[in-house]
PDB file of C-alpha atoms and ligand atoms in Angstrom:
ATOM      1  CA  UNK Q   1     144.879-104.288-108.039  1.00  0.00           C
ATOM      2  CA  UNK Q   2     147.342-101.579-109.477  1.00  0.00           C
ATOM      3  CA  UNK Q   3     147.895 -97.898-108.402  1.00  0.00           C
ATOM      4  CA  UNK Q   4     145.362 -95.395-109.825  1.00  0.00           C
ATOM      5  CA  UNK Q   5     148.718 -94.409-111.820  1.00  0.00           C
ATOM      6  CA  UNK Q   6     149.578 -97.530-113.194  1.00  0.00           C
ATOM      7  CA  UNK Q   7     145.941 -97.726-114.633  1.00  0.00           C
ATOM      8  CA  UNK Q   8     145.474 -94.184-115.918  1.00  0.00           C
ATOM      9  CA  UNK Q   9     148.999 -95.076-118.069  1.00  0.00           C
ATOM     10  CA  UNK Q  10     147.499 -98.603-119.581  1.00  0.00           C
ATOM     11  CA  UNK Q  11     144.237 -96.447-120.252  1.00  0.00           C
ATOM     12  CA  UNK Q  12     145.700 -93.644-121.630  1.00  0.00           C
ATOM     13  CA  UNK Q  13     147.459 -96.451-124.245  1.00  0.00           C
ATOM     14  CA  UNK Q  14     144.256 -98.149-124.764  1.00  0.00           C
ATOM     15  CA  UNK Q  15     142.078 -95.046-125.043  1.00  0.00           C
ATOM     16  CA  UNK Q  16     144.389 -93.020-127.257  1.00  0.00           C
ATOM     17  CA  UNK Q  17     144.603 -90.216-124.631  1.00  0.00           C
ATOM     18  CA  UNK Q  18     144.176 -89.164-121.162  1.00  0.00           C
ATOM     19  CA  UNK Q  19     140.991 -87.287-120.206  1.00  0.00           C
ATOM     20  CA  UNK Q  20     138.525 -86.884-117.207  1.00  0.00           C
ATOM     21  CA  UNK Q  21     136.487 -89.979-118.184  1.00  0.00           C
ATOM     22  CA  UNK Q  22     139.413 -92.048-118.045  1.00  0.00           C
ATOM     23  CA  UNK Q  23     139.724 -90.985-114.024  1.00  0.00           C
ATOM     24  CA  UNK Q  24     136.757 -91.080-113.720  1.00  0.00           C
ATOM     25  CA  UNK Q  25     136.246 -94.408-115.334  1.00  0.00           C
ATOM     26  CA  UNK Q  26     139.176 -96.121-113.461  1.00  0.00           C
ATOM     27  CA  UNK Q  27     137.992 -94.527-109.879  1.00  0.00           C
ATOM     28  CA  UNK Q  28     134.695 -96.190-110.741  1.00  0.00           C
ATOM     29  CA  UNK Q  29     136.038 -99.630-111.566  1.00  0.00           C
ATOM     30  CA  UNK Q  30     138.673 -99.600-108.773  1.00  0.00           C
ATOM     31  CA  UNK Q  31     135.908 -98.719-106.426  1.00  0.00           C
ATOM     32  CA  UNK Q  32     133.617-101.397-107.592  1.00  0.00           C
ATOM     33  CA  UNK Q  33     136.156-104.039-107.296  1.00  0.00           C
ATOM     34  CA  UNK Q  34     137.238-102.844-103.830  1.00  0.00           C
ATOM     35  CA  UNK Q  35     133.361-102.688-102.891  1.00  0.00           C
ATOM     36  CA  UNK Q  36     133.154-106.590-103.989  1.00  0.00           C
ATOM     37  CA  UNK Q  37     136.278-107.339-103.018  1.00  0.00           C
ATOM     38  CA  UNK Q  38     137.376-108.839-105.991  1.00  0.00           C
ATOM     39  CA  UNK Q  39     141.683-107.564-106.141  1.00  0.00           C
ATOM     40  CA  UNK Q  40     142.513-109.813-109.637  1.00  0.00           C
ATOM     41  CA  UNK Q  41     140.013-109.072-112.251  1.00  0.00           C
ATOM     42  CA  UNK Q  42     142.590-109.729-115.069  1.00  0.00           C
ATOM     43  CA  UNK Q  43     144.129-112.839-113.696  1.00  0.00           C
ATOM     44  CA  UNK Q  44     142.496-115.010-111.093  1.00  0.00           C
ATOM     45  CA  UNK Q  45     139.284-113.486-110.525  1.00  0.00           C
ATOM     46  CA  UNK Q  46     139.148-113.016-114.293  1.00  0.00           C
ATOM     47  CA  UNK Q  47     135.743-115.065-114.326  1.00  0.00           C
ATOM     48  CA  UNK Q  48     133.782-113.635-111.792  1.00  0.00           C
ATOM     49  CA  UNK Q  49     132.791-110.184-112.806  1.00  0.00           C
ATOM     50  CA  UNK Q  50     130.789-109.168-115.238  1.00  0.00           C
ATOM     51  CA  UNK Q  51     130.384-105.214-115.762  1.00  0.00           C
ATOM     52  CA  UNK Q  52     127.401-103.237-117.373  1.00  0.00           C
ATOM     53  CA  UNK Q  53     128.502 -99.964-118.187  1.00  0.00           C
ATOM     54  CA  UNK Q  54     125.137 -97.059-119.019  1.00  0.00           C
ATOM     55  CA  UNK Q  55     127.158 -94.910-121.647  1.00  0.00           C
ATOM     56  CA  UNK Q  56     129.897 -95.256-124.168  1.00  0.00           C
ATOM     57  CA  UNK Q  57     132.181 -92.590-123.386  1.00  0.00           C
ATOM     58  CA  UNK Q  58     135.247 -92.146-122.542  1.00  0.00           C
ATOM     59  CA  UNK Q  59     134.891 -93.236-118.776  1.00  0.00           C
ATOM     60  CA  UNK Q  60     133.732 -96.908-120.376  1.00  0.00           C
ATOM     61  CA  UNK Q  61     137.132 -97.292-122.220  1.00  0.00           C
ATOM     62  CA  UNK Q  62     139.035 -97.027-118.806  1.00  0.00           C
ATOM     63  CA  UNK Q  63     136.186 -99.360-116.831  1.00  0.00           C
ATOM     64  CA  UNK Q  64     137.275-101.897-119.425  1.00  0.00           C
ATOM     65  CA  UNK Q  65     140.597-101.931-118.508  1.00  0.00           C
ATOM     66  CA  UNK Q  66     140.616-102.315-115.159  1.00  0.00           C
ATOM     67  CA  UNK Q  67     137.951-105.016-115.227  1.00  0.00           C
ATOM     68  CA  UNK Q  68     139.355-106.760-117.751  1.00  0.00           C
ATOM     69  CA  UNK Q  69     135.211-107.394-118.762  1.00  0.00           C
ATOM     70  CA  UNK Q  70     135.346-106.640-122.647  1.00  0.00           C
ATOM     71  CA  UNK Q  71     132.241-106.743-125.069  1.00  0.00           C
ATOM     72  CA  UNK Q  72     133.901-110.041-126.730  1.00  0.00           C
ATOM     73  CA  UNK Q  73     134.124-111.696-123.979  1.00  0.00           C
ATOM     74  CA  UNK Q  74     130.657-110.931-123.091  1.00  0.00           C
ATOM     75  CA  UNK Q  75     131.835-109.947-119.802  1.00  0.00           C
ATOM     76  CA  UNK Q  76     131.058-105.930-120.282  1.00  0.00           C
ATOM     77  CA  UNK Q  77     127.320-105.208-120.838  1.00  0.00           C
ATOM     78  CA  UNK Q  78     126.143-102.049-122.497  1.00  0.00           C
ATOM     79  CA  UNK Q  79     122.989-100.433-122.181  1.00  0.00           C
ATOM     80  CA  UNK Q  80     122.732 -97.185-123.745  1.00  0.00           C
ATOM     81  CA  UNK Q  81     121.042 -95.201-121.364  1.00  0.00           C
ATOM     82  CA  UNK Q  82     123.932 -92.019-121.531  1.00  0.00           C
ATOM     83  CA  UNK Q  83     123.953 -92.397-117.541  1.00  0.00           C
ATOM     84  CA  UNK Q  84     127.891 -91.898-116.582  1.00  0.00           C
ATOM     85  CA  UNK Q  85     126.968 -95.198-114.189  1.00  0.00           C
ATOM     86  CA  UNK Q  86     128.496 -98.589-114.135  1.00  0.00           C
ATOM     87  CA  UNK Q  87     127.644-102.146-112.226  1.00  0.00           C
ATOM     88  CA  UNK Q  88     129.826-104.689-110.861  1.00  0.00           C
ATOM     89  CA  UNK Q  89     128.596-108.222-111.005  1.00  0.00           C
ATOM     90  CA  UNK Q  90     130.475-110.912-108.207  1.00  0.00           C
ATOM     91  CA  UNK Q  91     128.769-113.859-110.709  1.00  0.00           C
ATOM     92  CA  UNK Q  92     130.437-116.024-107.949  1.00  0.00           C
ATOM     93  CA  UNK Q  93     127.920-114.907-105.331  1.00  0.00           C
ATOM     94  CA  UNK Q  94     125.323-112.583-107.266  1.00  0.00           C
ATOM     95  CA  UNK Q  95     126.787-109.249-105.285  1.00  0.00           C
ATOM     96  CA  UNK Q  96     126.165-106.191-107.081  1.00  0.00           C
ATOM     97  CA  UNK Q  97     127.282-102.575-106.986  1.00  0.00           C
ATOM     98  CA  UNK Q  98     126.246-100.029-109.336  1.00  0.00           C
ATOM     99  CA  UNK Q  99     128.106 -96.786-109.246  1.00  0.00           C
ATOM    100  CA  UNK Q 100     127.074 -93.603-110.778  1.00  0.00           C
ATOM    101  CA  UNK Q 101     128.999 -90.129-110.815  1.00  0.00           C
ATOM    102  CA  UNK Q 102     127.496 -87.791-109.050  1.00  0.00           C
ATOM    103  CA  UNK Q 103     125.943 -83.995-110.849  1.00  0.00           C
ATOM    104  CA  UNK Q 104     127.671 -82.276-108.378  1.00  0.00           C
ATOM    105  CA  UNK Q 105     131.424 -83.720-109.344  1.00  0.00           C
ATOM    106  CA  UNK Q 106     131.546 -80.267-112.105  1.00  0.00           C
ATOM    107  CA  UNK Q 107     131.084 -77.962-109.909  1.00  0.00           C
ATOM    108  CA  UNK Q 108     133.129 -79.605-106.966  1.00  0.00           C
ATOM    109  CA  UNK Q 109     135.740 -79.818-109.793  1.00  0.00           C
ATOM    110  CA  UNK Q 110     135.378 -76.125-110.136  1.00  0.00           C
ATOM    111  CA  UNK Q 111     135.630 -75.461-106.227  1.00  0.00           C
ATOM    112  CA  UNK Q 112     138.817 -77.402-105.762  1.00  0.00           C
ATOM    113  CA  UNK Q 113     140.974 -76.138-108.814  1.00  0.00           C
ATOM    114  CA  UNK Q 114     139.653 -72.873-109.469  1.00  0.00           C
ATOM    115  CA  UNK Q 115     142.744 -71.490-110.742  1.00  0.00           C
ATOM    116  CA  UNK Q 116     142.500 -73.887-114.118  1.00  0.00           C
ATOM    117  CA  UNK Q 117     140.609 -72.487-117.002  1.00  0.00           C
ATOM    118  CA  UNK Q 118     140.423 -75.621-118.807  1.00  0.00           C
ATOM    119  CA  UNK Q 119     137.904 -77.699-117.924  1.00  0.00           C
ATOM    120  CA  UNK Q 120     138.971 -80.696-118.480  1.00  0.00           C
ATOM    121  CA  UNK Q 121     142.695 -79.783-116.982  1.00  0.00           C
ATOM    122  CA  UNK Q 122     140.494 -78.625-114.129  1.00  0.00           C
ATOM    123  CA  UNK Q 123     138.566 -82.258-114.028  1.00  0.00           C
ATOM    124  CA  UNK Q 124     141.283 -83.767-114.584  1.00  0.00           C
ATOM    125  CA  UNK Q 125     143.334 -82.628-111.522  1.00  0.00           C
ATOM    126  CA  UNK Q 126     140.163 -82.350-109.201  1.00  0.00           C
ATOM    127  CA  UNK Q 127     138.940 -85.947-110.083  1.00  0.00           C
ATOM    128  CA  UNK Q 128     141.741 -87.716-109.314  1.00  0.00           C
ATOM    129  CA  UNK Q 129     141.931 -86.054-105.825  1.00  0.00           C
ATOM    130  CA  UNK Q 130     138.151 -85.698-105.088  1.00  0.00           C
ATOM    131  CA  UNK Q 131     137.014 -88.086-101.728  1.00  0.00           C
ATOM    132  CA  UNK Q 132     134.762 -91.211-103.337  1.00  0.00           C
ATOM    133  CA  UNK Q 133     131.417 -89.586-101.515  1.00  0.00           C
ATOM    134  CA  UNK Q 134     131.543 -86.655-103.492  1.00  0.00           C
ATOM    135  CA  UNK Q 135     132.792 -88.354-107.132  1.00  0.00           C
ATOM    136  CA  UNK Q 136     130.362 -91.649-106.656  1.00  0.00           C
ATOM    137  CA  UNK Q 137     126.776 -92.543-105.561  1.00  0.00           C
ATOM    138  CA  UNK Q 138     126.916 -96.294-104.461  1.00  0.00           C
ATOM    139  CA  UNK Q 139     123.958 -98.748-104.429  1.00  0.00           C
ATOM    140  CA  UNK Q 140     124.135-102.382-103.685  1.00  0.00           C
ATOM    141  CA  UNK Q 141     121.908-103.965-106.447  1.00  0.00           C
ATOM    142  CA  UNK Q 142     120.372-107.440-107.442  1.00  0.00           C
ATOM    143  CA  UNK Q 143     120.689-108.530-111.152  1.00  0.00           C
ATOM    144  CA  UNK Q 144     118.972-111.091-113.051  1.00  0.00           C
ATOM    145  CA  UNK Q 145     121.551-112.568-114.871  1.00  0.00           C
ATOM    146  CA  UNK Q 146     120.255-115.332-116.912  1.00  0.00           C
ATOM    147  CA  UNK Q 147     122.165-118.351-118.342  1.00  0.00           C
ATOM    148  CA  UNK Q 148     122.425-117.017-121.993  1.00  0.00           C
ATOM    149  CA  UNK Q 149     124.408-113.609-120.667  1.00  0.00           C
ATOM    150  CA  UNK Q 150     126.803-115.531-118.786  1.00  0.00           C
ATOM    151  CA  UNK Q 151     130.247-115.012-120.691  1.00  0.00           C
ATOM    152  CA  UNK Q 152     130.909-118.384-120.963  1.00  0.00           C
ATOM    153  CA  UNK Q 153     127.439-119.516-121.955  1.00  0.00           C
ATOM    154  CA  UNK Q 154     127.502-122.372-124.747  1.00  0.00           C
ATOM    155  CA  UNK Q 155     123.780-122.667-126.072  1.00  0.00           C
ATOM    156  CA  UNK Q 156     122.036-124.001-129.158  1.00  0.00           C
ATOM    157  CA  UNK Q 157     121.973-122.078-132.421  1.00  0.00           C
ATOM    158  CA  UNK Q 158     119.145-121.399-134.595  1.00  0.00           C
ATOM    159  CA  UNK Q 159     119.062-119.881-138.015  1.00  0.00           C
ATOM    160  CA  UNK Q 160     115.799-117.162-138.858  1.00  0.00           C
ATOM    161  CA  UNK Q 161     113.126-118.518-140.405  1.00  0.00           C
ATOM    162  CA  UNK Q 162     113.072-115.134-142.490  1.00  0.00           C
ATOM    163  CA  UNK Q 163     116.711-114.720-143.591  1.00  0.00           C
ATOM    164  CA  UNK Q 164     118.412-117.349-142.736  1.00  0.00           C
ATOM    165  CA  UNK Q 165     121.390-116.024-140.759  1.00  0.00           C
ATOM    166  CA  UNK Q 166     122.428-117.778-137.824  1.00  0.00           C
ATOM    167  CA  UNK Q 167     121.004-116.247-134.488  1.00  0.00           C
ATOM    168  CA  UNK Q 168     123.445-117.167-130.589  1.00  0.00           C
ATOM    169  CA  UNK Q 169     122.282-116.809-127.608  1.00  0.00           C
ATOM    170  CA  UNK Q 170     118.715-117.183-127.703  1.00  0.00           C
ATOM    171  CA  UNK Q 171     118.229-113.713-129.258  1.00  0.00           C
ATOM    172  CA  UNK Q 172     115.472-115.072-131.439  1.00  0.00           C
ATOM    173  CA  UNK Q 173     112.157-113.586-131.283  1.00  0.00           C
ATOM    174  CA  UNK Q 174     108.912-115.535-131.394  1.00  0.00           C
ATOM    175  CA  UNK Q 175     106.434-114.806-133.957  1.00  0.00           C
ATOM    176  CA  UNK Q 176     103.664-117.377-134.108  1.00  0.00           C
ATOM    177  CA  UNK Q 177     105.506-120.738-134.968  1.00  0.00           C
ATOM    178  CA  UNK Q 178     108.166-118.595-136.438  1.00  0.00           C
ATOM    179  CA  UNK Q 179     111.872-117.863-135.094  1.00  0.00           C
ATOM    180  CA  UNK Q 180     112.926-114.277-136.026  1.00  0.00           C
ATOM    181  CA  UNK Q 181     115.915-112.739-135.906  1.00  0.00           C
ATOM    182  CA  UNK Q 182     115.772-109.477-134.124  1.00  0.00           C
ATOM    183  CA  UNK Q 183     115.888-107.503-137.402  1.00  0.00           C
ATOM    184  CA  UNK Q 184     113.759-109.255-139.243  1.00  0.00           C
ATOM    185  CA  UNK Q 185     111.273-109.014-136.192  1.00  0.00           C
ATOM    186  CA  UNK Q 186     110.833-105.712-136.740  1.00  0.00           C
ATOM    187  CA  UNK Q 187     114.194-104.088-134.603  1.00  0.00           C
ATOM    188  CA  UNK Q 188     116.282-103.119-137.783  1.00  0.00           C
ATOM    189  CA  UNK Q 189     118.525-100.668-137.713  1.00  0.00           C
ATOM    190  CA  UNK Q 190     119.639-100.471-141.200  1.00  0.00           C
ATOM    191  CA  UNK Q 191     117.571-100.576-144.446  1.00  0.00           C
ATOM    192  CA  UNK Q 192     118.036-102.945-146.988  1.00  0.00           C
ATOM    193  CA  UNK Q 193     119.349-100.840-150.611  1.00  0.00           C
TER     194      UNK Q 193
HETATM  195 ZN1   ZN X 201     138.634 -89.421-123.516  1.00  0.00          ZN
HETATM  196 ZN1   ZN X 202     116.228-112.646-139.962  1.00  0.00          ZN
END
């Protein structure tokens, strides 16, 4: 693993700035790694984790980079539940550790730097510093992790019965005799014009 330095500078780059959520992002990851003991995500532990991140802010940019797990290589799972958590997946021995920031990181923030106006100078400065018990909550966790969501998962493709486009990963939905694609199953987000 790198310094906390050394990854706040590669996710500055990648992020397009540095900000709160990117210490608090790469104080999460590096936490979670330590936690499974995992000290190579980018090289040769680079296929045993798989991250779900619960928001896409700023703090899920820097998780990415320290993990390595990107939405491409279906190694970073996003559910978008706006929770400033995260969860570390060991797939070589199913450990799990989901991390969330604690409510009471803003106002500790406050305590420890109350001579900076701006808050997120303020956060910035007090989260990099801030002890781990009073950033993070830390839960060891059990995940279901089924074939088709592993990142390297090679399965059959189908094409809808409705539209015709080509469905991966066993995202089809059953209707009757029918196979559905998601949208045409009723999930669509767009309408046709
Ligand atoms: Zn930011
Ligand atoms: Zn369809």
């Amino acid at each position: 693993m790198l310094s906390l330095d050394a990854y706040l500078r590669e996710a500055e780059i990648a992020h397009g700035h540095l900000c709160a959520g990117q210490i608090l992002g790469v104080r999460m990851a590096m936490l979670g790694l330590e936690k499974l003991g995992i000290d190579d995500p980018r090289g040769k532990d680079r296929k045993r984790l798989v991250t779900f991140v619960e928001i896409d802010r700023c703090a899920t940019d820097a998780i990415g980079v320290v993990t390595g797990c990107r939405l491409g290589k279906r190694a970073l799972k996003f559910r978008d539940w706006g929770k400033m958590a995260a969860t570390f997946i060991d797939v070589s021995n199913g450990k799990a550790v989901r991390i969330a920031a604690t409510e009471s990181s803003k106002a500790k923030a406050r305590e420890m730097c109350p001579q900076i106006e701006d808050k997120n100078q303020q956060q910035m400065k007090a989260y990099r510093e801030m002890p781990e018990a009073d950033l993070f909550t830390t839960q060891w966790v059990k995940v279901d992790l089924p074939a088709q969501e592993f990142p390297g998962y090679k399965g059959e493709r189908i094409t809808c019965a409705e539209c015709g486009e080509g469905i991966n990963f066993k995202r089809e939905v059953l209707r009757g005799e029918r196979k559905l694609c998601r949208a045409c199953a009723g999930e669509r987000y767009y309408e046709i014009l």
